[in-house]
Coordinates of C-alpha atoms in Angstrom, one line a residue:
K1 CA -57.7 64.1 79.2
D2 CA -55.5 61.2 78.1
A3 CA -55.4 62.7 74.6
D4 CA -54.2 66.0 76.0
K5 CA -51.1 64.4 77.3
Y6 CA -50.0 63.6 73.8
T7 CA -51.1 66.8 72.2
Y8 CA -48.6 69.5 71.2
S9 CA -50.2 73.0 71.1
F10 CA -48.7 76.3 69.9
S11 CA -50.0 79.7 68.8
F12 CA -49.1 82.4 66.3
A13 CA -49.0 86.0 67.2
P14 CA -51.3 88.2 65.1
N15 CA -48.6 90.8 64.6
A16 CA -46.0 88.3 63.4
T17 CA -44.7 88.6 59.9
F18 CA -45.0 85.9 57.3
A19 CA -41.3 85.2 57.4
Q20 CA -41.4 84.7 61.2
T21 CA -44.4 82.4 60.9
M22 CA -42.6 80.3 58.2
K23 CA -39.5 80.2 60.2
R24 CA -41.4 78.7 63.1
F25 CA -43.0 76.1 60.8
D26 CA -39.5 75.1 59.6
Y27 CA -38.4 74.8 63.2
L28 CA -41.2 72.4 64.0
K29 CA -40.8 70.5 60.8
D30 CA -37.0 69.9 61.5
R31 CA -37.8 68.5 64.9
G32 CA -40.4 66.0 63.7
W33 CA -43.5 67.9 64.7
I34 CA -45.6 65.6 62.4
D35 CA -44.3 62.0 62.4
S36 CA -45.7 58.5 61.8
Q37 CA -47.5 58.5 65.1
T38 CA -49.4 61.7 64.4
T39 CA -53.2 61.0 64.0
Q40 CA -54.7 64.5 63.9
V41 CA -53.7 68.1 63.3
T42 CA -56.2 70.9 64.2
L43 CA -55.9 74.4 63.0
K44 CA -58.0 77.1 64.8
A45 CA -58.3 80.7 63.9
Y46 CA -60.3 83.5 65.5
Y47 CA -61.3 86.7 63.7
L48 CA -62.9 89.7 65.4
N49 CA -65.2 91.5 63.0
Y50 CA -66.0 94.8 64.6
Q51 CA -67.2 96.6 61.4
L52 CA -70.7 95.1 61.6
E53 CA -73.5 96.6 63.6
V54 CA -73.1 93.8 66.1
P55 CA -69.4 92.8 66.8
R56 CA -68.8 89.1 66.1
L57 CA -66.0 86.7 66.9
Q58 CA -65.7 84.3 63.9
T59 CA -64.1 81.0 64.7
V60 CA -62.6 78.7 62.0
K61 CA -61.6 75.1 62.8
I62 CA -59.9 72.8 60.3
D63 CA -59.1 69.2 61.3
F64 CA -56.8 66.8 59.4
Y65 CA -57.1 63.1 60.2
F66 CA -54.3 60.8 59.2
S67 CA -55.2 57.2 58.6
R68 CA -52.7 54.3 59.2
G69 CA -53.5 53.2 55.6
G70 CA -52.1 56.4 54.2
G71 CA -55.2 58.5 53.6
I72 CA -56.0 62.0 54.9
R73 CA -59.4 63.2 55.7
S74 CA -60.2 66.8 56.5
T75 CA -63.2 68.7 58.0
I76 CA -63.8 72.4 58.3
S77 CA -66.4 74.2 60.6
F78 CA -67.3 77.9 61.1
M79 CA -69.1 79.5 64.0
A80 CA -70.0 83.2 64.3
L81 CA -70.4 84.3 67.9
A82 CA -72.3 87.6 68.5
L83 CA -70.8 89.6 71.4
D84 CA -74.2 91.2 72.3
T85 CA -77.3 89.3 73.3
F86 CA -79.9 91.9 72.3
I87 CA -79.2 93.7 69.1
Y88 CA -82.1 96.1 68.6
P89 CA -84.5 97.7 71.1
A90 CA -87.4 95.8 69.5
S91 CA -85.6 92.6 70.6
Y92 CA -86.4 93.5 74.2
A93 CA -90.1 94.0 73.5
F94 CA -90.4 90.7 71.6
D95 CA -88.5 88.7 74.2
I96 CA -90.6 90.2 77.0
L97 CA -93.8 89.4 75.1
F98 CA -92.6 85.8 74.6
V99 CA -91.9 85.5 78.4
L100 CA -95.4 86.9 79.2
M101 CA -97.0 84.4 76.9
L102 CA -95.1 81.6 78.5
I103 CA -96.3 82.7 81.9
A104 CA -99.9 83.0 80.8
S105 CA -99.8 79.6 79.2
A106 CA -98.2 78.0 82.3
A107 CA -100.8 79.7 84.5
M108 CA -103.8 78.4 82.4
L109 CA -102.4 74.9 82.2
S110 CA -101.7 74.9 86.0
R111 CA -105.3 76.1 86.6
D112 CA -106.7 73.3 84.5
A113 CA -104.4 70.7 86.2
L114 CA -105.5 71.9 89.7
K115 CA -109.1 71.7 88.7
A116 CA -108.6 68.1 87.5
M117 CA -106.7 67.2 90.6
S118 CA -109.4 68.7 92.9
A119 CA -112.0 66.7 91.0
R120 CA -109.8 63.6 91.4
D121 CA -109.8 63.2 87.6
F122 CA -106.2 64.1 86.7
K123 CA -106.2 61.5 83.9
S124 CA -108.7 63.7 82.0
H125 CA -106.0 66.4 82.0
I126 CA -103.4 64.2 80.3
T127 CA -104.4 64.6 76.7
F128 CA -102.3 65.0 73.6
V129 CA -103.1 68.8 73.5
N130 CA -102.1 69.3 77.1
V131 CA -99.0 67.2 76.7
V132 CA -97.8 69.3 73.7
S133 CA -98.8 72.5 75.5
W134 CA -96.8 71.6 78.7
A135 CA -93.8 70.5 76.6
S136 CA -93.8 73.8 74.6
V137 CA -94.0 75.8 77.8
L138 CA -91.2 73.9 79.5
I139 CA -88.9 74.1 76.5
G140 CA -89.8 77.8 76.2
F141 CA -88.6 78.5 79.7
L142 CA -85.5 76.4 78.9
I143 CA -84.7 78.6 75.9
V144 CA -85.1 81.7 78.0
F145 CA -82.7 80.4 80.6
L146 CA -80.2 79.4 77.9
I147 CA -80.3 82.8 76.2
V148 CA -80.0 84.7 79.5
S149 CA -77.0 82.5 80.5
T150 CA -75.1 83.4 77.3
G151 CA -74.8 86.9 78.6
Q152 CA -72.1 86.0 81.1
M153 CA -70.2 84.0 78.5
R154 CA -70.2 87.0 76.1
S155 CA -69.0 89.2 78.9
D156 CA -66.1 86.8 79.6
I157 CA -65.1 86.7 75.9
R158 CA -65.1 90.5 75.7
K159 CA -62.7 90.6 78.7
A160 CA -60.5 87.9 77.1
I161 CA -60.3 89.9 73.9
A162 CA -59.4 93.0 75.8
A163 CA -56.7 91.2 77.7
F164 CA -55.2 89.7 74.5
E165 CA -55.3 93.1 72.8
G166 CA -53.4 94.6 75.9
V167 CA -50.8 91.8 76.1
A168 CA -50.6 89.5 73.1
S169 CA -49.1 86.7 75.1
E170 CA -49.5 82.9 74.5
S171 CA -51.3 82.4 77.8
N172 CA -53.9 85.1 76.9
A173 CA -54.2 83.5 73.4
Y174 CA -54.9 80.1 75.0
G175 CA -57.4 81.7 77.4
L176 CA -59.3 83.4 74.6
A177 CA -59.3 80.2 72.5
A178 CA -60.6 78.1 75.5
K179 CA -63.4 80.5 76.2
A180 CA -64.3 80.9 72.6
D181 CA -64.4 77.1 72.1
K182 CA -66.6 76.7 75.1
F183 CA -69.0 79.4 74.0
A184 CA -69.1 78.0 70.5
N185 CA -70.0 74.5 71.8
Y186 CA -72.6 76.0 74.1
M187 CA -74.1 78.2 71.3
Q188 CA -74.3 75.1 69.1
F189 CA -76.4 73.4 71.7
V190 CA -78.5 76.5 72.1
R191 CA -79.2 76.8 68.4
V192 CA -80.2 73.1 68.2
A193 CA -82.5 73.6 71.2
I194 CA -84.1 76.7 69.6
A195 CA -84.6 74.8 66.3
D196 CA -86.3 71.8 68.2
A197 CA -88.4 74.3 70.2
H198 CA -89.7 75.9 67.0
L199 CA -90.7 72.5 65.7
L200 CA -92.7 71.9 68.9
F201 CA -94.2 75.4 68.7
M202 CA -95.3 74.6 65.1
I203 CA -97.1 71.5 66.3
R204 CA -98.8 73.5 69.0
C205 CA -99.8 76.1 66.4
F206 CA -101.4 73.3 64.3
I207 CA -103.3 72.1 67.4
S208 CA -104.4 75.6 68.2
L209 CA -105.9 75.9 64.7
K210 CA -108.8 73.6 65.7
W211 CA -110.4 76.4 67.7
Q212 CA -111.0 78.4 64.5
P213 CA -113.6 76.7 62.3
R214 CA -112.1 77.8 58.9
L215 CA -108.5 77.1 60.0
A216 CA -109.6 73.8 61.5
V217 CA -110.2 72.5 58.0
V218 CA -106.4 72.1 57.6
T219 CA -105.9 70.2 60.9
R220 CA -109.0 68.0 60.3
T221 CA -107.7 67.2 56.8
I222 CA -104.4 66.1 58.1
S223 CA -106.1 64.1 60.9
K224 CA -108.5 62.3 58.6
M225 CA -106.1 61.6 55.8
S226 CA -103.5 60.1 58.1
S227 CA -105.2 56.6 58.0
D228 CA -105.5 56.4 54.2
L229 CA -102.0 58.0 53.7
G230 CA -100.5 55.6 56.2
H231 CA -101.9 52.5 54.4
F232 CA -100.7 54.0 51.1
L233 CA -97.2 54.5 52.5
I234 CA -97.0 50.8 53.2
V235 CA -97.0 50.3 49.5
L236 CA -95.0 53.4 48.5
I237 CA -92.0 53.1 50.9
P238 CA -91.0 49.5 50.0
T239 CA -91.4 50.3 46.3
F240 CA -89.3 53.5 46.7
I241 CA -86.5 51.7 48.6
A242 CA -86.4 48.8 46.1
F243 CA -85.7 51.4 43.3
A244 CA -83.1 53.0 45.5
I245 CA -81.3 49.7 46.0
A246 CA -81.5 48.9 42.3
G247 CA -80.1 52.3 41.5
M248 CA -77.2 51.9 44.0
M249 CA -76.3 48.5 42.5
M250 CA -76.4 49.7 38.9
F251 CA -74.9 53.3 39.2
G252 CA -73.2 53.3 42.6
R253 CA -69.8 52.0 41.4
R254 CA -69.3 54.9 39.0
L255 CA -71.6 57.7 40.3
Q256 CA -71.0 59.4 43.7
D257 CA -74.7 60.3 44.1
W258 CA -75.6 56.6 44.0
S259 CA -72.6 55.3 46.0
T260 CA -74.3 54.7 49.3
M261 CA -77.8 53.8 50.4
P262 CA -78.6 57.2 52.0
S263 CA -77.3 59.0 48.9
A264 CA -79.3 56.7 46.6
I265 CA -82.5 57.4 48.5
S266 CA -81.8 61.1 48.4
T267 CA -81.2 61.0 44.6
C268 CA -84.4 59.0 44.0
F269 CA -86.3 61.5 46.1
K270 CA -84.8 64.4 44.1
I271 CA -85.8 62.7 40.8
A272 CA -89.3 62.1 42.2
M273 CA -89.8 65.7 43.3
E274 CA -88.0 67.5 40.4
C275 CA -88.3 64.8 37.7
Q276 CA -84.9 65.8 36.5
F277 CA -81.8 63.6 36.0
V278 CA -78.7 63.4 33.8
W279 CA -79.6 60.7 31.4
G280 CA -76.0 60.7 30.0
D281 CA -74.5 59.7 33.3
L282 CA -77.1 57.0 34.0
S283 CA -76.9 55.4 30.6
A284 CA -73.1 55.5 30.1
V285 CA -72.9 51.8 31.0
D286 CA -75.6 49.2 30.7
F287 CA -77.8 51.3 28.5
F288 CA -80.8 49.0 28.4
T289 CA -80.7 48.3 32.1
S290 CA -80.7 52.0 32.8
L291 CA -83.5 52.5 30.3
L292 CA -85.6 49.9 32.0
W293 CA -85.0 51.5 35.5
V294 CA -85.9 55.0 34.3
W295 CA -89.0 53.8 32.3
V296 CA -90.4 51.9 35.3
F297 CA -89.4 54.4 38.1
V298 CA -90.8 57.5 36.4
P299 CA -94.3 56.3 35.4
L300 CA -94.8 54.1 38.5
V301 CA -93.4 56.4 41.3
V302 CA -93.4 59.9 39.8
L303 CA -96.6 59.9 37.8
L304 CA -98.8 57.3 39.5
M305 CA -97.9 57.0 43.2
L306 CA -97.1 60.7 43.9
N307 CA -100.3 61.8 42.2
M308 CA -102.2 59.2 44.2
V309 CA -100.9 61.0 47.3
L310 CA -102.3 64.3 46.0
A311 CA -105.6 62.6 45.1
I312 CA -106.0 61.3 48.7
I313 CA -105.2 64.7 50.2
M314 CA -107.6 66.6 47.8
D315 CA -110.4 64.0 48.3
I316 CA -110.2 64.3 52.1
Y317 CA -110.0 68.1 51.8
Q318 CA -113.1 68.3 49.7
E319 CA -115.0 66.1 52.2
V320 CA -113.9 68.1 55.2
R321 CA -114.6 71.4 53.4
R322 CA -118.1 70.2 52.5
E323 CA -118.7 69.2 56.1
A324 CA -117.4 72.6 57.4
G325 CA -120.0 74.5 55.4
N326 CA -120.5 78.3 56.0
T327 CA -118.4 78.4 59.1
M328 CA -117.0 81.5 60.9
T329 CA -114.2 83.3 59.1
I330 CA -111.2 84.9 60.8
A331 CA -112.7 88.4 60.5
A332 CA -116.1 87.1 62.0
H333 CA -114.1 85.4 64.7
I334 CA -112.3 88.6 65.6
K335 CA -115.7 90.3 65.7
Y336 CA -117.1 87.6 67.9
L337 CA -114.2 87.9 70.4
Y338 CA -114.6 91.7 70.4
M339 CA -118.4 91.4 71.1
A340 CA -117.7 88.8 73.8
F341 CA -115.3 91.2 75.5
K342 CA -117.7 94.2 75.0
Y343 CA -120.7 92.4 76.6
R344 CA -118.6 90.4 79.0
V345 CA -120.9 91.4 81.9
D346 CA -124.1 89.9 80.3
W347 CA -122.3 87.3 78.2
V348 CA -123.5 83.7 79.0
S349 CA -120.6 81.4 79.5
H350 CA -120.4 78.0 77.8
D351 CA -120.9 76.1 81.0
S352 CA -124.0 78.1 82.0
L353 CA -125.4 77.8 78.5
Y354 CA -124.8 74.1 78.4
T355 CA -126.4 73.6 81.8
G356 CA -129.4 75.7 81.0
V357 CA -130.1 74.2 77.6
S358 CA -129.8 70.6 79.0
D359 CA -133.0 71.2 81.0
Q360 CA -134.9 72.5 77.9
P361 CA -136.7 70.3 75.3
A362 CA -134.9 69.0 72.3
T363 CA -136.6 71.7 70.0
L364 CA -136.0 75.2 71.4
S365 CA -137.1 78.4 69.8
L366 CA -135.4 81.7 70.0
L367 CA -138.1 83.1 72.3
E368 CA -137.7 80.2 74.7
L369 CA -133.9 80.7 74.6
R370 CA -134.3 84.3 75.6
Q371 CA -136.7 83.4 78.3
A372 CA -134.2 80.9 79.7
F373 CA -131.4 83.5 79.5
P374 CA -132.9 87.0 79.8
S375 CA -129.6 88.8 80.0
M376 CA -128.1 87.2 76.9
P377 CA -126.9 89.8 74.4
D378 CA -128.7 89.9 71.0
F379 CA -125.4 89.2 69.2
Q380 CA -124.9 86.0 71.1
G381 CA -128.5 84.8 70.5
E382 CA -128.2 85.5 66.8
Y383 CA -124.9 83.7 66.7
L384 CA -126.3 80.6 68.3
V385 CA -129.3 80.5 65.9
A386 CA -127.0 80.9 62.9
E387 CA -124.7 78.1 64.2
C388 CA -127.8 75.9 64.7
F389 CA -128.9 76.6 61.1
N390 CA -125.4 75.8 59.9
K391 CA -125.5 72.5 61.8
A392 CA -128.8 71.6 60.3
R393 CA -127.5 72.4 56.8
Y394 CA -124.5 70.2 57.5
M395 CA -126.7 67.3 58.6
S396 CA -128.8 67.7 55.5
R397 CA -125.7 67.6 53.3
C398 CA -123.7 64.9 55.1
G399 CA -126.2 63.1 57.3
V400 CA -125.7 62.4 60.9
D401 CA -122.9 60.4 62.5
T402 CA -123.2 56.6 62.7
S403 CA -123.3 56.7 66.5
V404 CA -126.1 59.3 66.4
T405 CA -128.0 57.2 63.8
A406 CA -127.8 54.1 66.0
G407 CA -129.1 56.1 69.0
M408 CA -132.0 57.5 66.9
V409 CA -132.9 53.9 65.7
A410 CA -132.8 52.7 69.3
A411 CA -135.0 55.5 70.5
I412 CA -137.5 54.9 67.8
H413 CA -137.5 51.2 68.6
V414 CA -138.2 51.8 72.3
S415 CA -141.0 54.3 71.4
L416 CA -142.7 51.8 69.1
E417 CA -142.5 49.1 71.8
E418 CA -144.1 51.5 74.3
M419 CA -146.8 52.4 71.8
L420 CA -147.5 48.7 71.2
N421 CA -147.8 48.0 74.9
D422 CA -150.2 50.9 75.3
I423 CA -152.4 49.6 72.5
K424 CA -152.4 46.2 74.0
T425 CA -153.4 47.7 77.4
M426 CA -156.2 49.8 75.8
K427 CA -157.5 46.7 73.9
A428 CA -157.5 44.7 77.1
R429 CA -159.5 47.4 78.9
G430 CA -162.1 47.5 76.0
W431 CA -161.2 51.0 74.6
L432 CA -163.5 51.9 71.7
G433 CA -163.0 55.6 71.4
M434 CA -162.5 58.8 73.4
G435 CA -164.3 58.2 76.7
F436 CA -165.6 54.7 75.8
E437 CA -164.1 51.7 77.6
I438 CA -166.2 48.6 78.0
S439 CA -164.6 45.5 79.4
N440 CA -167.6 43.1 79.0
P441 CA -167.3 41.4 75.5
G442 CA -171.1 41.1 75.0
E443 CA -171.8 44.7 75.8
R444 CA -168.8 45.7 73.7
E445 CA -170.3 44.0 70.6
C446 CA -173.7 45.7 71.2
V447 CA -172.0 49.1 71.4
K448 CA -170.0 48.3 68.3
D449 CA -173.3 47.6 66.4
I450 CA -174.8 50.8 67.7
L451 CA -171.8 52.8 66.7
T452 CA -171.7 51.1 63.3
S453 CA -175.4 52.1 62.7
V454 CA -174.7 55.7 63.8
A455 CA -171.7 55.8 61.4
M456 CA -173.9 54.4 58.5
Q457 CA -176.6 57.0 59.2
Q458 CA -174.0 59.8 59.2
H459 CA -172.7 58.5 55.9
W460 CA -176.2 58.5 54.3
M461 CA -176.9 61.9 55.8
K462 CA -173.7 63.2 54.1
L463 CA -174.8 61.7 50.8
T464 CA -178.3 63.2 51.1
Q465 CA -176.9 66.6 52.0
K466 CA -174.6 66.4 49.0
A467 CA -177.5 65.5 46.7
M468 CA -179.6 68.4 48.1
S469 CA -176.7 70.8 47.5
G470 CA -176.5 69.7 43.9
L471 CA -180.3 70.1 43.3
Q472 CA -180.1 73.6 44.9
N473 CA -177.3 74.6 42.5
K474 CA -179.4 73.4 39.5
I475 CA -182.5 75.4 40.7
E476 CA -180.4 78.6 41.1
G477 CA -179.0 78.1 37.5
I478 CA -182.6 77.9 36.0
E479 CA -183.6 81.0 37.9
E480 CA -180.7 82.9 36.4
E481 CA -181.8 81.8 32.9
H482 CA -185.3 83.0 33.6
H483 CA -184.2 86.5 34.4
E484 CA -182.0 86.6 31.3
S485 CA -184.7 85.3 28.8
P486 CA -186.7 88.6 28.2
H487 CA -183.5 90.3 26.9
K488 CA -183.0 87.5 24.5
G489 CA -186.6 87.5 23.1
A490 CA -187.8 84.3 24.7
P491 CA -191.5 84.0 25.7
A492 CA -192.2 84.4 29.4
G493 CA -194.6 81.4 29.5
A494 CA -191.8 79.2 28.3
A495 CA -189.8 80.2 31.3
E496 CA -192.7 79.7 33.7
G497 CA -193.4 76.3 32.1
A498 CA -189.9 75.3 32.5
Q499 CA -189.9 76.4 36.1
C500 CA -193.2 74.5 36.8
K501 CA -191.8 71.4 35.0
V502 CA -188.7 71.4 37.1
G503 CA -190.8 71.9 40.2
T504 CA -193.0 68.9 39.3
E505 CA -190.0 66.7 38.6

């Protein structure tokens, strides 16, 4: 407000001729309009473009700043202001859909928050996913409010334009300029808010990808590579900044792209991404120093470090992709959602399924699963079996998690200790076999001798039976030769003699 006291404002009529405009400039110039105390001159122009499908008011602002040292700096800015909020009929449909999605998201988040509060565990609701979701919903409603509020401002500008067209007075011109400037500043804030909201929506979109197995590969890759990439950036960033500082010191005094630190960093980043630079400009002075800078920067940063970033990303991606295995595709996921909606009456919810399976043994067959959930649709049962097979194949490829391995080792150790205690207890009670328990040591030794004798007799009986089986096989072989001998011309007595000889032996 203090600056307005020392500001001289005037306007030009749009229907004034060029001679009338120059005459007014000469009038101001003769009376010292711009003197030694002038620090700024601002020129504003407003153009109504009604030939487009949507009428727009184009604002142009040029500022001249006068320095006490004699320099002049100028800036120029443009802003197009649409005079209609909704351009096409489809805009209404998309905006209504956006509002409905915001309401649905807010309702689901509120339901989860109320459940957590009723369970007195509200801290469980405060997660990164829920925080991003709440932030996106709130900023979405803010964007809706900002867009709706612009309707009144557009209406005020249309009235101001109509008033100026009716009477092209200086007061109407100032009124139109004030409302246009206010709306331009407001729209600048709205556009920045919409841009920031889309960044937040993109983060929420990345978070939502985790619910689709194939798309979750992208988010899991980003999550798992963050640690390795963060440690690598500790080396890359200081190296990159060191080259930017060296470039600014060598080339900044004669090249504008290297004159400041931000511009030097931007130029180094451009060289790293595009690997293009004007060698003639760099080597115009201090040829060998420029040559050394280029020969070190290009192999170290461009060829080595940036390719290491790609290697880290691809290595983590291959690992995550191998772990994912044959997961559900988008088409299969759409089919799954359709079948869940189709059999929504008999579909077993996740909570019910988890509660029912928790009471079952660790190994569960499909028949036992159907007995536990008789109303489960066939599609859901087949899907669960396929996912179990996929999980088993994943464990065979990648092994189990370290925490799971530790639990399995602990369980095996506890089981072995229980088995050892049982054996000690059975030994103390004198267990000798199924149904034999003799606590008296003397009687136990006697029973051991008897059992040992029985075992030896069983062993000799098996050997005797084996020998008798072999002798029977030999006898059957001789009888077959006896039946075949007449056809070969052998005497019958020889066969009988052989048979009697064998019998005598």
